[in-house]
Structures are given as C-alpha cells and as structure tokens.
mmCIF file of C-alpha atoms and ligand atoms in Angstrom:
data_model
loop_
_atom_site.group_PDB
_atom_site.id
_atom_site.type_symbol
_atom_site.label_atom_id
_atom_site.label_comp_id
_atom_site.label_asym_id
_atom_site.label_seq_id
_atom_site.Cartn_x
_atom_site.Cartn_y
_atom_site.Cartn_z
ATOM 1 C CA UNK A 1 34.635 61.407 50.923
ATOM 2 C CA UNK A 2 36.649 60.222 54.047
ATOM 3 C CA UNK A 3 38.777 57.200 53.228
ATOM 4 C CA UNK A 4 39.882 54.684 56.079
ATOM 5 C CA UNK A 5 43.391 54.266 56.463
ATOM 6 C CA UNK A 6 44.874 50.750 55.935
ATOM 7 C CA UNK A 7 45.100 48.039 58.503
ATOM 8 C CA UNK A 8 48.899 48.259 58.198
ATOM 9 C CA UNK A 9 48.758 51.974 59.519
ATOM 10 C CA UNK A 10 46.468 51.033 62.290
ATOM 11 C CA UNK A 11 48.770 48.421 63.833
ATOM 12 C CA UNK A 12 51.744 50.802 63.956
ATOM 13 C CA UNK A 13 52.731 51.864 67.581
ATOM 14 C CA UNK A 14 50.609 54.932 68.572
ATOM 15 C CA UNK A 15 52.158 58.404 68.042
ATOM 16 C CA UNK A 16 52.432 59.666 71.562
ATOM 17 C CA UNK A 17 53.369 63.136 71.146
ATOM 18 C CA UNK A 18 50.332 64.798 69.751
ATOM 19 C CA UNK A 19 49.769 66.470 72.934
ATOM 20 C CA UNK A 20 53.294 67.821 73.347
ATOM 21 C CA UNK A 21 53.417 68.753 69.775
ATOM 22 C CA UNK A 22 50.267 70.985 70.275
ATOM 23 C CA UNK A 23 51.638 72.479 73.166
ATOM 24 C CA UNK A 24 54.853 73.275 71.481
ATOM 25 C CA UNK A 25 52.979 74.768 68.602
ATOM 26 C CA UNK A 26 50.867 76.833 70.880
ATOM 27 C CA UNK A 27 53.993 77.981 72.878
ATOM 28 C CA UNK A 28 55.673 79.098 69.556
ATOM 29 C CA UNK A 29 52.542 81.007 68.376
ATOM 30 C CA UNK A 30 52.361 82.703 71.596
ATOM 31 C CA UNK A 31 55.983 84.084 71.007
ATOM 32 C CA UNK A 32 57.445 82.058 74.045
ATOM 33 C CA UNK A 33 61.268 81.593 73.884
ATOM 34 C CA UNK A 34 61.389 78.133 73.274
ATOM 35 C CA UNK A 35 64.791 76.182 73.423
ATOM 36 C CA UNK A 36 64.344 73.123 71.054
ATOM 37 C CA UNK A 37 66.304 70.198 72.290
ATOM 38 C CA UNK A 38 63.951 67.729 70.610
ATOM 39 C CA UNK A 39 64.847 67.735 67.108
ATOM 40 C CA UNK A 40 67.709 65.314 65.732
ATOM 41 C CA UNK A 41 68.725 67.593 63.041
ATOM 42 C CA UNK A 42 72.157 69.477 62.732
ATOM 43 C CA UNK A 43 71.857 73.284 63.229
ATOM 44 C CA UNK A 44 75.251 73.762 61.081
ATOM 45 C CA UNK A 45 75.173 74.400 57.452
ATOM 46 C CA UNK A 46 76.322 71.929 54.731
ATOM 47 C CA UNK A 47 80.022 72.802 53.993
ATOM 48 C CA UNK A 48 80.441 75.270 51.042
ATOM 49 C CA UNK A 49 82.509 72.843 48.827
ATOM 50 C CA UNK A 50 79.669 70.398 48.939
ATOM 51 C CA UNK A 51 77.056 73.154 47.816
ATOM 52 C CA UNK A 52 79.409 74.556 45.153
ATOM 53 C CA UNK A 53 79.600 71.022 43.582
ATOM 54 C CA UNK A 54 75.814 70.764 43.762
ATOM 55 C CA UNK A 55 75.556 74.145 41.908
ATOM 56 C CA UNK A 56 77.974 72.905 39.202
ATOM 57 C CA UNK A 57 76.262 69.658 38.687
ATOM 58 C CA UNK A 58 72.669 70.950 38.862
ATOM 59 C CA UNK A 59 73.358 73.286 36.018
ATOM 60 C CA UNK A 60 74.576 70.368 33.845
ATOM 61 C CA UNK A 61 71.410 69.129 31.949
ATOM 62 C CA UNK A 62 73.060 65.609 31.675
ATOM 63 C CA UNK A 63 72.074 65.500 35.194
ATOM 64 C CA UNK A 64 68.367 66.342 34.738
ATOM 65 C CA UNK A 65 67.103 62.888 33.849
ATOM 66 C CA UNK A 66 66.186 59.593 35.788
ATOM 67 C CA UNK A 67 69.322 58.501 37.571
ATOM 68 C CA UNK A 68 70.052 54.757 37.769
ATOM 69 C CA UNK A 69 69.074 53.106 40.936
ATOM 70 C CA UNK A 70 72.571 51.702 41.068
ATOM 71 C CA UNK A 71 73.897 55.217 41.250
ATOM 72 C CA UNK A 72 76.906 56.763 39.366
ATOM 73 C CA UNK A 73 79.766 54.321 39.420
ATOM 74 C CA UNK A 74 82.147 57.108 40.487
ATOM 75 C CA UNK A 75 79.913 57.734 43.571
ATOM 76 C CA UNK A 76 80.092 54.011 44.608
ATOM 77 C CA UNK A 77 84.069 53.948 44.052
ATOM 78 C CA UNK A 78 84.258 57.159 46.133
ATOM 79 C CA UNK A 79 82.413 55.577 48.954
ATOM 80 C CA UNK A 80 84.319 52.266 48.690
ATOM 81 C CA UNK A 81 87.654 54.235 48.962
ATOM 82 C CA UNK A 82 86.346 56.105 52.036
ATOM 83 C CA UNK A 83 85.175 53.106 53.636
ATOM 84 C CA UNK A 84 88.712 51.315 53.036
ATOM 85 C CA UNK A 85 90.491 54.326 54.408
ATOM 86 C CA UNK A 86 88.144 54.875 57.436
ATOM 87 C CA UNK A 87 87.173 50.962 58.510
ATOM 88 C CA UNK A 88 90.148 49.116 56.435
ATOM 89 C CA UNK A 89 87.348 47.030 54.858
ATOM 90 C CA UNK A 90 87.291 46.513 51.049
ATOM 91 C CA UNK A 91 83.927 46.692 49.389
ATOM 92 C CA UNK A 92 83.066 45.763 45.870
ATOM 93 C CA UNK A 93 81.560 48.849 44.381
ATOM 94 C CA UNK A 94 79.264 46.827 41.753
ATOM 95 C CA UNK A 95 77.851 44.365 44.194
ATOM 96 C CA UNK A 96 78.426 45.519 47.782
ATOM 97 C CA UNK A 97 77.422 49.229 47.757
ATOM 98 C CA UNK A 98 73.906 50.656 46.838
ATOM 99 C CA UNK A 99 73.085 54.403 47.189
ATOM 100 C CA UNK A 100 69.726 55.284 49.102
ATOM 101 C CA UNK A 101 67.479 58.263 49.323
ATOM 102 C CA UNK A 102 68.700 58.612 52.764
ATOM 103 C CA UNK A 103 69.518 55.706 55.171
ATOM 104 C CA UNK A 104 65.810 55.839 56.355
ATOM 105 C CA UNK A 105 64.631 54.934 52.865
ATOM 106 C CA UNK A 106 66.728 51.800 52.973
ATOM 107 C CA UNK A 107 65.992 50.908 56.764
ATOM 108 C CA UNK A 108 62.251 51.055 56.037
ATOM 109 C CA UNK A 109 62.354 49.062 52.734
ATOM 110 C CA UNK A 110 64.853 46.292 53.749
ATOM 111 C CA UNK A 111 62.291 44.021 55.462
ATOM 112 C CA UNK A 112 60.192 44.213 52.243
ATOM 113 C CA UNK A 113 63.282 42.578 50.626
ATOM 114 C CA UNK A 114 64.254 40.068 52.884
ATOM 115 C CA UNK A 115 61.439 38.837 54.967
ATOM 116 C CA UNK A 116 57.989 37.105 54.556
ATOM 117 C CA UNK A 117 54.765 37.828 56.445
ATOM 118 C CA UNK A 118 54.864 36.149 59.815
ATOM 119 C CA UNK A 119 58.680 36.253 59.946
ATOM 120 C CA UNK A 120 60.129 37.674 63.403
ATOM 121 C CA UNK A 121 62.495 40.838 63.259
ATOM 122 C CA UNK A 122 64.634 41.394 66.367
ATOM 123 C CA UNK A 123 64.689 45.048 67.333
ATOM 124 C CA UNK A 124 66.625 46.572 70.257
ATOM 125 C CA UNK A 125 64.667 49.278 71.900
ATOM 126 C CA UNK A 126 64.322 52.321 72.692
ATOM 127 C CA UNK A 127 65.083 52.651 68.825
ATOM 128 C CA UNK A 128 64.831 54.626 65.736
ATOM 129 C CA UNK A 129 61.003 54.198 64.863
ATOM 130 C CA UNK A 130 61.464 53.013 61.163
ATOM 131 C CA UNK A 131 62.833 49.580 62.299
ATOM 132 C CA UNK A 132 59.432 48.964 63.698
ATOM 133 C CA UNK A 133 57.125 50.412 60.959
ATOM 134 C CA UNK A 134 59.256 48.754 58.219
ATOM 135 C CA UNK A 135 58.784 45.528 59.799
ATOM 136 C CA UNK A 136 55.149 45.995 60.201
ATOM 137 C CA UNK A 137 54.582 47.258 56.599
ATOM 138 C CA UNK A 138 56.315 44.028 55.462
ATOM 139 C CA UNK A 139 54.030 41.915 57.649
ATOM 140 C CA UNK A 140 56.716 41.037 59.995
ATOM 141 C CA UNK A 141 56.483 40.606 63.951
ATOM 142 C CA UNK A 142 58.867 42.706 65.818
ATOM 143 C CA UNK A 143 60.398 40.923 68.868
ATOM 144 C CA UNK A 144 61.739 43.559 71.185
ATOM 145 C CA UNK A 145 65.132 43.480 72.883
ATOM 146 C CA UNK A 146 65.327 45.900 75.724
ATOM 147 C CA UNK A 147 68.642 47.941 75.999
ATOM 148 C CA UNK A 148 68.882 49.454 79.537
ATOM 149 C CA UNK A 149 71.755 50.620 81.656
ATOM 150 C CA UNK A 150 71.756 47.030 83.151
ATOM 151 C CA UNK A 151 73.090 45.716 79.676
ATOM 152 C CA UNK A 152 75.047 48.619 78.994
ATOM 153 C CA UNK A 153 72.600 49.525 76.198
ATOM 154 C CA UNK A 154 73.598 46.644 74.157
ATOM 155 C CA UNK A 155 70.948 43.951 73.477
ATOM 156 C CA UNK A 156 71.336 40.499 75.009
ATOM 157 C CA UNK A 157 71.273 38.164 72.353
ATOM 158 C CA UNK A 158 71.583 34.969 74.375
ATOM 159 C CA UNK A 159 68.216 35.914 76.206
ATOM 160 C CA UNK A 160 66.303 35.458 72.856
ATOM 161 C CA UNK A 161 64.325 32.245 73.140
ATOM 162 C CA UNK A 162 65.170 29.349 70.710
ATOM 163 C CA UNK A 163 61.851 29.229 69.243
ATOM 164 C CA UNK A 164 62.045 33.016 68.542
ATOM 165 C CA UNK A 165 65.680 33.060 67.085
ATOM 166 C CA UNK A 166 64.333 30.229 64.755
ATOM 167 C CA UNK A 167 61.639 32.510 63.208
ATOM 168 C CA UNK A 168 63.825 35.487 62.995
ATOM 169 C CA UNK A 169 65.062 36.760 59.853
ATOM 170 C CA UNK A 170 66.421 40.102 60.479
ATOM 171 C CA UNK A 171 68.268 41.675 63.376
ATOM 172 C CA UNK A 172 68.412 45.532 63.602
ATOM 173 C CA UNK A 173 71.439 47.241 65.370
ATOM 174 C CA UNK A 174 72.167 50.915 65.592
ATOM 175 C CA UNK A 175 75.527 51.950 66.996
ATOM 176 C CA UNK A 176 76.394 54.664 67.586
ATOM 177 C CA UNK A 177 72.909 54.437 69.118
ATOM 178 C CA UNK A 178 69.990 56.799 68.944
ATOM 179 C CA UNK A 179 68.650 57.737 71.599
ATOM 180 C CA UNK A 180 71.267 56.438 73.973
ATOM 181 C CA UNK A 181 74.627 57.735 72.614
ATOM 182 C CA UNK A 182 76.154 54.341 73.203
ATOM 183 C CA UNK A 183 79.053 53.103 71.012
ATOM 184 C CA UNK A 184 79.490 49.248 70.475
ATOM 185 C CA UNK A 185 82.936 47.870 70.201
ATOM 186 C CA UNK A 186 84.048 45.167 67.856
ATOM 187 C CA UNK A 187 83.897 42.536 70.501
ATOM 188 C CA UNK A 188 80.085 43.279 70.532
ATOM 189 C CA UNK A 189 79.803 43.143 66.748
ATOM 190 C CA UNK A 190 81.605 39.777 66.816
ATOM 191 C CA UNK A 191 79.230 38.397 69.213
ATOM 192 C CA UNK A 192 76.374 39.651 66.936
ATOM 193 C CA UNK A 193 77.928 38.066 63.882
ATOM 194 C CA UNK A 194 78.616 34.803 65.610
ATOM 195 C CA UNK A 195 74.755 34.692 66.741
ATOM 196 C CA UNK A 196 73.483 35.625 63.234
ATOM 197 C CA UNK A 197 75.667 32.910 61.574
ATOM 198 C CA UNK A 198 74.405 30.393 64.015
ATOM 199 C CA UNK A 199 70.674 31.379 63.590
ATOM 200 C CA UNK A 200 70.764 32.382 59.867
ATOM 201 C CA UNK A 201 69.756 35.843 60.457
ATOM 202 C CA UNK A 202 70.735 39.004 58.476
ATOM 203 C CA UNK A 203 71.941 41.853 60.610
ATOM 204 C CA UNK A 204 70.965 45.519 59.523
ATOM 205 C CA UNK A 205 73.426 47.700 61.543
ATOM 206 C CA UNK A 206 72.595 51.239 61.165
ATOM 207 C CA UNK A 207 75.716 53.354 61.303
ATOM 208 C CA UNK A 208 74.154 56.764 60.612
ATOM 209 C CA UNK A 209 76.087 58.256 63.456
ATOM 210 C CA UNK A 210 79.452 56.705 62.845
ATOM 211 C CA UNK A 211 81.077 59.998 62.227
ATOM 212 C CA UNK A 212 79.870 61.678 65.292
ATOM 213 C CA UNK A 213 81.946 60.565 68.179
ATOM 214 C CA UNK A 214 83.985 61.863 70.998
ATOM 215 C CA UNK A 215 86.581 59.180 71.678
ATOM 216 C CA UNK A 216 88.139 56.535 69.233
ATOM 217 C CA UNK A 217 86.303 56.531 65.818
ATOM 218 C CA UNK A 218 83.405 53.815 66.136
ATOM 219 C CA UNK A 219 83.937 50.449 64.275
ATOM 220 C CA UNK A 220 81.959 49.124 61.533
ATOM 221 C CA UNK A 221 80.364 45.868 61.775
ATOM 222 C CA UNK A 222 82.046 44.737 58.602
ATOM 223 C CA UNK A 223 85.508 44.920 60.468
ATOM 224 C CA UNK A 224 84.467 41.579 61.766
ATOM 225 C CA UNK A 225 85.944 38.896 59.802
ATOM 226 C CA UNK A 226 83.325 37.020 57.578
ATOM 227 C CA UNK A 227 80.658 39.794 58.580
ATOM 228 C CA UNK A 228 79.550 40.295 54.984
ATOM 229 C CA UNK A 229 77.956 36.762 54.989
ATOM 230 C CA UNK A 230 75.567 37.843 57.555
ATOM 231 C CA UNK A 231 75.343 41.593 57.717
ATOM 232 C CA UNK A 232 74.493 44.913 55.941
ATOM 233 C CA UNK A 233 75.382 48.238 57.296
ATOM 234 C CA UNK A 234 73.482 51.627 56.658
ATOM 235 C CA UNK A 235 75.447 54.790 56.186
ATOM 236 C CA UNK A 236 74.277 58.425 55.610
ATOM 237 C CA UNK A 237 75.637 61.688 54.752
ATOM 238 C CA UNK A 238 72.998 63.378 56.758
ATOM 239 C CA UNK A 239 74.889 63.744 60.144
ATOM 240 C CA UNK A 240 78.526 63.366 58.779
ATOM 241 C CA UNK A 241 78.206 66.289 56.427
ATOM 242 C CA UNK A 242 74.976 68.163 57.833
ATOM 243 C CA UNK A 243 72.913 67.251 54.833
ATOM 244 C CA UNK A 244 69.617 65.909 56.207
ATOM 245 C CA UNK A 245 67.645 67.686 53.863
ATOM 246 C CA UNK A 246 69.618 66.390 50.682
ATOM 247 C CA UNK A 247 68.633 62.697 51.114
ATOM 248 C CA UNK A 248 71.707 60.685 50.531
ATOM 249 C CA UNK A 249 72.851 57.356 52.069
ATOM 250 C CA UNK A 250 74.231 53.935 51.388
ATOM 251 C CA UNK A 251 73.957 50.379 52.254
ATOM 252 C CA UNK A 252 77.061 48.220 52.073
ATOM 253 C CA UNK A 253 77.745 44.531 52.901
ATOM 254 C CA UNK A 254 75.920 41.245 51.994
ATOM 255 C CA UNK A 255 75.405 41.364 48.143
ATOM 256 C CA UNK A 256 72.432 38.942 48.033
ATOM 257 C CA UNK A 257 70.548 41.242 50.641
ATOM 258 C CA UNK A 258 71.786 44.393 48.690
ATOM 259 C CA UNK A 259 70.594 42.939 45.525
ATOM 260 C CA UNK A 260 66.867 42.043 46.944
ATOM 261 C CA UNK A 261 66.786 45.661 48.428
ATOM 262 C CA UNK A 262 67.625 46.903 44.847
ATOM 263 C CA UNK A 263 64.912 44.949 43.504
ATOM 264 C CA UNK A 264 62.329 46.636 45.813
ATOM 265 C CA UNK A 265 63.757 49.910 45.114
ATOM 266 C CA UNK A 266 63.551 49.695 41.227
ATOM 267 C CA UNK A 267 59.860 49.230 41.857
ATOM 268 C CA UNK A 268 59.369 52.108 44.003
ATOM 269 C CA UNK A 269 61.948 54.925 43.301
ATOM 270 C CA UNK A 270 64.087 56.065 40.163
ATOM 271 C CA UNK A 271 67.306 56.631 42.048
ATOM 272 C CA UNK A 272 68.968 59.853 43.673
ATOM 273 C CA UNK A 273 69.110 63.251 41.869
ATOM 274 C CA UNK A 274 72.674 62.955 39.958
ATOM 275 C CA UNK A 275 73.598 66.433 41.078
ATOM 276 C CA UNK A 276 73.332 65.165 44.560
ATOM 277 C CA UNK A 277 75.376 62.238 43.696
ATOM 278 C CA UNK A 278 78.210 64.360 42.411
ATOM 279 C CA UNK A 279 77.794 66.412 45.616
ATOM 280 C CA UNK A 280 78.127 63.290 47.524
ATOM 281 C CA UNK A 281 81.312 62.489 45.828
ATOM 282 C CA UNK A 282 82.553 65.894 46.696
ATOM 283 C CA UNK A 283 81.590 65.412 50.292
ATOM 284 C CA UNK A 284 83.833 62.214 50.835
ATOM 285 C CA UNK A 285 86.652 63.724 48.934
ATOM 286 C CA UNK A 286 86.662 66.538 51.434
ATOM 287 C CA UNK A 287 86.002 64.279 54.460
ATOM 288 C CA UNK A 288 89.485 64.960 55.951
ATOM 289 C CA UNK A 289 89.289 68.612 55.702
ATOM 290 C CA UNK A 290 89.480 70.925 58.949
ATOM 291 C CA UNK A 291 85.676 71.652 59.117
ATOM 292 C CA UNK A 292 84.949 68.106 60.530
ATOM 293 C CA UNK A 293 87.391 68.559 63.513
ATOM 294 C CA UNK A 294 85.591 71.841 64.109
ATOM 295 C CA UNK A 295 82.158 70.227 63.939
ATOM 296 C CA UNK A 296 83.026 67.503 66.371
ATOM 297 C CA UNK A 297 84.747 69.973 68.652
ATOM 298 C CA UNK A 298 81.460 72.027 68.597
ATOM 299 C CA UNK A 299 79.295 68.856 69.608
ATOM 300 C CA UNK A 300 82.004 68.082 72.424
ATOM 301 C CA UNK A 301 81.581 71.441 73.695
ATOM 302 C CA UNK A 302 77.855 71.229 73.757
ATOM 303 C CA UNK A 303 77.737 67.792 75.266
ATOM 304 C CA UNK A 304 80.050 68.673 78.064
ATOM 305 C CA UNK A 305 78.419 72.017 79.043
ATOM 306 C CA UNK A 306 74.907 70.067 79.055
ATOM 307 C CA UNK A 307 76.338 66.808 80.972
ATOM 308 C CA UNK A 308 78.450 69.070 83.445
ATOM 309 C CA UNK A 309 75.771 71.457 83.848
ATOM 310 C CA UNK A 310 73.126 68.643 84.735
ATOM 311 C CA UNK A 311 75.476 66.997 87.064
ATOM 312 C CA UNK A 312 75.881 70.418 88.880
ATOM 313 C CA UNK A 313 72.051 70.466 89.222
ATOM 314 C CA UNK A 314 72.316 67.011 90.826
ATOM 315 C CA UNK A 315 71.279 64.902 87.823
ATOM 316 C CA UNK A 316 73.021 61.618 87.045
ATOM 317 C CA UNK A 317 73.860 61.620 83.236
ATOM 318 C CA UNK A 318 76.169 59.685 81.591
ATOM 319 C CA UNK A 319 78.378 61.195 78.796
ATOM 320 C CA UNK A 320 77.496 59.981 75.232
ATOM 321 C CA UNK A 321 80.346 58.507 73.428
ATOM 322 C CA UNK A 322 78.634 59.006 69.973
ATOM 323 C CA UNK A 323 75.759 60.809 68.368
ATOM 324 C CA UNK A 324 74.675 64.208 69.311
ATOM 325 C CA UNK A 325 72.134 63.158 71.867
ATOM 326 C CA UNK A 326 72.057 62.819 75.628
ATOM 327 C CA UNK A 327 70.099 60.406 77.320
ATOM 328 C CA UNK A 328 68.769 61.899 80.589
ATOM 329 C CA UNK A 329 67.349 59.750 83.459
ATOM 330 C CA UNK A 330 64.451 61.387 85.259
ATOM 331 C CA UNK A 331 62.909 60.912 88.441
ATOM 332 C CA UNK A 332 60.796 57.532 88.766
ATOM 333 C CA UNK A 333 57.818 59.454 90.132
ATOM 334 C CA UNK A 334 56.856 60.900 86.829
ATOM 335 C CA UNK A 335 56.369 59.428 83.215
ATOM 336 C CA UNK A 336 58.670 60.689 80.718
ATOM 337 C CA UNK A 337 55.768 62.127 78.676
ATOM 338 C CA UNK A 338 54.706 64.243 81.791
ATOM 339 C CA UNK A 339 58.159 65.299 82.276
ATOM 340 C CA UNK A 340 58.708 66.468 78.890
ATOM 341 C CA UNK A 341 55.388 68.488 79.246
ATOM 342 C CA UNK A 342 56.410 69.973 82.347
ATOM 343 C CA UNK A 343 59.717 71.149 81.072
ATOM 344 C CA UNK A 344 57.841 72.663 78.089
ATOM 345 C CA UNK A 345 55.254 74.484 80.462
ATOM 346 C CA UNK A 346 57.771 75.567 83.344
ATOM 347 C CA UNK A 347 60.855 76.252 81.316
ATOM 348 C CA UNK A 348 60.162 76.637 77.826
ATOM 349 C CA UNK A 349 62.390 73.591 77.019
ATOM 350 C CA UNK A 350 61.586 70.858 74.323
ATOM 351 C CA UNK A 351 62.974 67.460 75.013
ATOM 352 C CA UNK A 352 61.790 64.129 73.494
ATOM 353 C CA UNK A 353 60.160 61.625 75.981
ATOM 354 C CA UNK A 354 61.903 58.380 76.148
ATOM 355 C CA UNK A 355 58.825 56.239 75.461
ATOM 356 C CA UNK A 356 58.687 57.632 71.868
ATOM 357 C CA UNK A 357 61.526 55.084 71.115
ATOM 358 C CA UNK A 358 59.955 52.222 72.806
ATOM 359 C CA UNK A 359 58.798 51.109 76.272
ATOM 360 C CA UNK A 360 62.225 50.675 77.881
ATOM 361 C CA UNK A 361 62.681 54.439 77.074
ATOM 362 C CA UNK A 362 60.441 55.139 79.981
ATOM 363 C CA UNK A 363 62.578 56.868 82.811
ATOM 364 C CA UNK A 364 64.414 59.058 80.230
ATOM 365 C CA UNK A 365 64.243 61.857 78.001
ATOM 366 C CA UNK A 366 66.275 62.668 75.203
ATOM 367 C CA UNK A 367 68.187 66.087 74.576
ATOM 368 C CA UNK A 368 69.637 66.866 70.997
ATOM 369 C CA UNK A 369 72.967 68.984 71.046
ATOM 370 C CA UNK A 370 71.792 70.818 67.804
ATOM 371 C CA UNK A 371 71.519 73.983 69.441
ATOM 372 C CA UNK A 372 74.207 76.710 70.373
ATOM 373 C CA UNK A 373 76.094 76.252 73.408
ATOM 374 C CA UNK A 374 74.718 79.684 74.711
ATOM 375 C CA UNK A 375 71.189 78.082 74.477
ATOM 376 C CA UNK A 376 72.370 75.024 76.342
ATOM 377 C CA UNK A 377 73.686 77.359 79.000
ATOM 378 C CA UNK A 378 70.406 79.286 79.102
ATOM 379 C CA UNK A 379 68.336 75.849 79.366
ATOM 380 C CA UNK A 380 70.441 74.954 82.220
ATOM 381 C CA UNK A 381 69.964 78.241 84.098
ATOM 382 C CA UNK A 382 66.205 77.724 83.685
ATOM 383 C CA UNK A 383 66.415 74.233 84.769
HETATM 384 N N1 PLP B 401 69.073 56.108 61.494
HETATM 385 C C1 PLP B 401 69.256 56.671 62.707
HETATM 386 C C2 PLP B 401 69.514 55.999 63.938
HETATM 387 C C3 PLP B 401 68.505 58.103 62.859
HETATM 388 O O1 PLP B 401 68.345 58.676 64.041
HETATM 389 C C4 PLP B 401 68.328 58.806 61.704
HETATM 390 C C5 PLP B 401 67.882 60.063 61.610
HETATM 391 O O2 PLP B 401 67.657 60.847 62.550
HETATM 392 C C6 PLP B 401 68.560 58.190 60.409
HETATM 393 C C7 PLP B 401 68.849 56.621 60.334
HETATM 394 C C8 PLP B 401 68.166 58.801 59.103
HETATM 395 O O3 PLP B 401 69.033 58.993 58.333
HETATM 396 P P1 PLP B 401 68.987 59.611 56.827
HETATM 397 O O4 PLP B 401 68.841 61.036 57.011
HETATM 398 O O5 PLP B 401 70.224 59.279 56.029
HETATM 399 O O6 PLP B 401 67.593 58.933 56.411
#
C-alpha cells in the first residue's frame, strides 16, 4: 500500500536539489574526481580527549539507561562555567540551560513549544532550512526578512509592517550566519532585543557557529542587558569540537521558553545518551587547548586560499568573518541552480545553490571549507 504523506509535508518549500543530487551520485559512481564543497560537515576528527571520555563513560553501565531530559547537572554546570568565561554571562544551570539532541532538534521543536497555529514567525532568509520547517510543522506562518548585501546580511527589523509584528511570536536569528558567513555585533543584537521587547516577541538566536571565527570572538545575544527577558540562544558542539555525528547541543536564556521546550521534549525524546553527556563535559573542559587554535588556523588558510584564488580569477567575493562557508556571487545571467549544475558537469566541483536557503539566495552559491587546502587549490585550478 502507498500512504499519502501529510499536508504538513506537502506545504514545506520544495526540495530543489534532486537533479543536482542525481548528477552528483552518477558522477561519483562513474569514478569522477569530485571536489565536494557542498557539505557543511567538518572533515577533521573529534579530538582524542573527547573520544577517550566517551569510551570510559560508554563502558560504565550506569550510563546505559534512559537519561533525564534535563541532562546531567554536571553537564549544565560545565556549560554555564564555559558560558561565563566565554561571554561574561551568568546562567542558572537549573532554569536557563537545557541540553538538546543537537541544536537542530531544539530549533525545529521550539515553535511547537511557543507558537500557536496562525502565529507569524519572522525568518531572515537565506537561512538554515529548519527555521522554516519547524514553523510550518507547528502551524505557524513564516514571514521572510531578506538578508542581502544591501543590508549587510542583517535583517531590517524596522521594515516589518506593524500588523505583521503584532501577529509575530518568534524571530529566528543566526549569527555567525549560515550561509553568508556574516558575524553580528552587539549593536545589532541590542536593536533586535529592543524590537523584541517592544513587540513582545521571543528571539531564537542560533549560535551554532559561534566558535568558528576569524577575527574577534563573536558575541552572544545574551550579552545585551536584559536579553534573557526576550531571547534564547542555541549552542552546539557539532562545529566547535567536530562532533556533528554525536548530537549534542544546548538552548540557553529565557527560562519560560526553555521550560516550554522541555515540556515538548519530554513528550518526544528521552534525553541525550549519558556517555555523550560526559564526553560533552570533557569537551568544554578541554576547550582552551591548542587543538582549537590549530582548527581555526586550518579554516583560515582554507578561507584565504579560496577567497584569494577566486579574486585572482576576477570574482568579487567577501571574506567571511565566521562559519566555514564562503558565499560566492555568480553572474546574473545564470541561476544558482544552473551554475552549480554547470560546475559539477564541467569541473567536477560540488557547491550548494543559494536558492536552497531561500529566494534571496539567488545570485549566490555556497562553498564549504571542509576539504583540505590542496583540494581547494585543485578546485581553483579547474575553475
Ligand atoms: N544551525 C545552523 C545554522 C547550522 O548550519 C547547523 C548545521 O549545519 C545547525 C544549526 C545544526 O547543529 P547541530 O548539529 O547541533 O544540530
């Protein structure tokens, strides 16, 4: 029997990459030498000291049972200590921190916790797609805020019509930004907090890339005075510690929003495997070790190699301040989908078409710096 998928799934934005995915698969099967700049997944391994702690904790049978949704108190305390050191913000480990099965899980479940069907959710785009799908699954209506080079890739909150702001319950932000690589400063976060207070909207700032940066460490929105009244922030171990497969993240900030998300989660999941929680503690305890400087230096070399190389070829590309993505403008005469398809056909290079992140992504492709610098040089020579 063939079951019809739900209406909920049918109203999601269409998946645009089927054709490129098919071509990529065929190219790989044909043994072509593909340089994959499409995937936002670190190529470097998780540091050994974290794996060692997982090994120890996994062999302790105390960790084999259901974990509490709230997570180990030691984990929340470790995270709060790191947060204070990194951002100068105090968090109450009992009310203002909740572990997640990766930031994505919390991002997608948050609308179920804090909006009602018909409520508006403000979503800057191009963006990470779960802001949209989470909103739609909860019966919300996305209102898109284009982020373009004209507004320095920061949403213009003043442009939001009054009647939309009145219906809005939630505003997603994401800095450092995927896909554009933009870092927001405290001044922008202050503007967003003022707007949220005035319109009584919850801000969900996605800081999954807060530890991947090239200049000053990016701020947390919670550094803005009083931000906890209107904001939560997502953090993730995925990119910070090369732990995408492990699934561990956090939400921090406004206690009532965190409590509501916790209620949704107790009805859906049963917490993070405790051995992974212990590994998470080890990760933050080893945050300051030399491996991190090496990781950031690796991304910097790759970024500069790609941006300098593209500039040498005559492309105008701005150097991302954070994340491991380069947001590359393409000629106006061709769509981002066709451009990506052409790169695959003619140069065996995979990039992500900008429209995959929203309509304002047209005119760009995204390249991820998750391959070795030698492969980036090879990609440049093919270009
Ligand atoms: N937020 C953004 C902007 C991302 O790009 C990603 C992953 O690519 C995530 C969150 C997911 O983080 P996690 O692995 O913790 O679910």
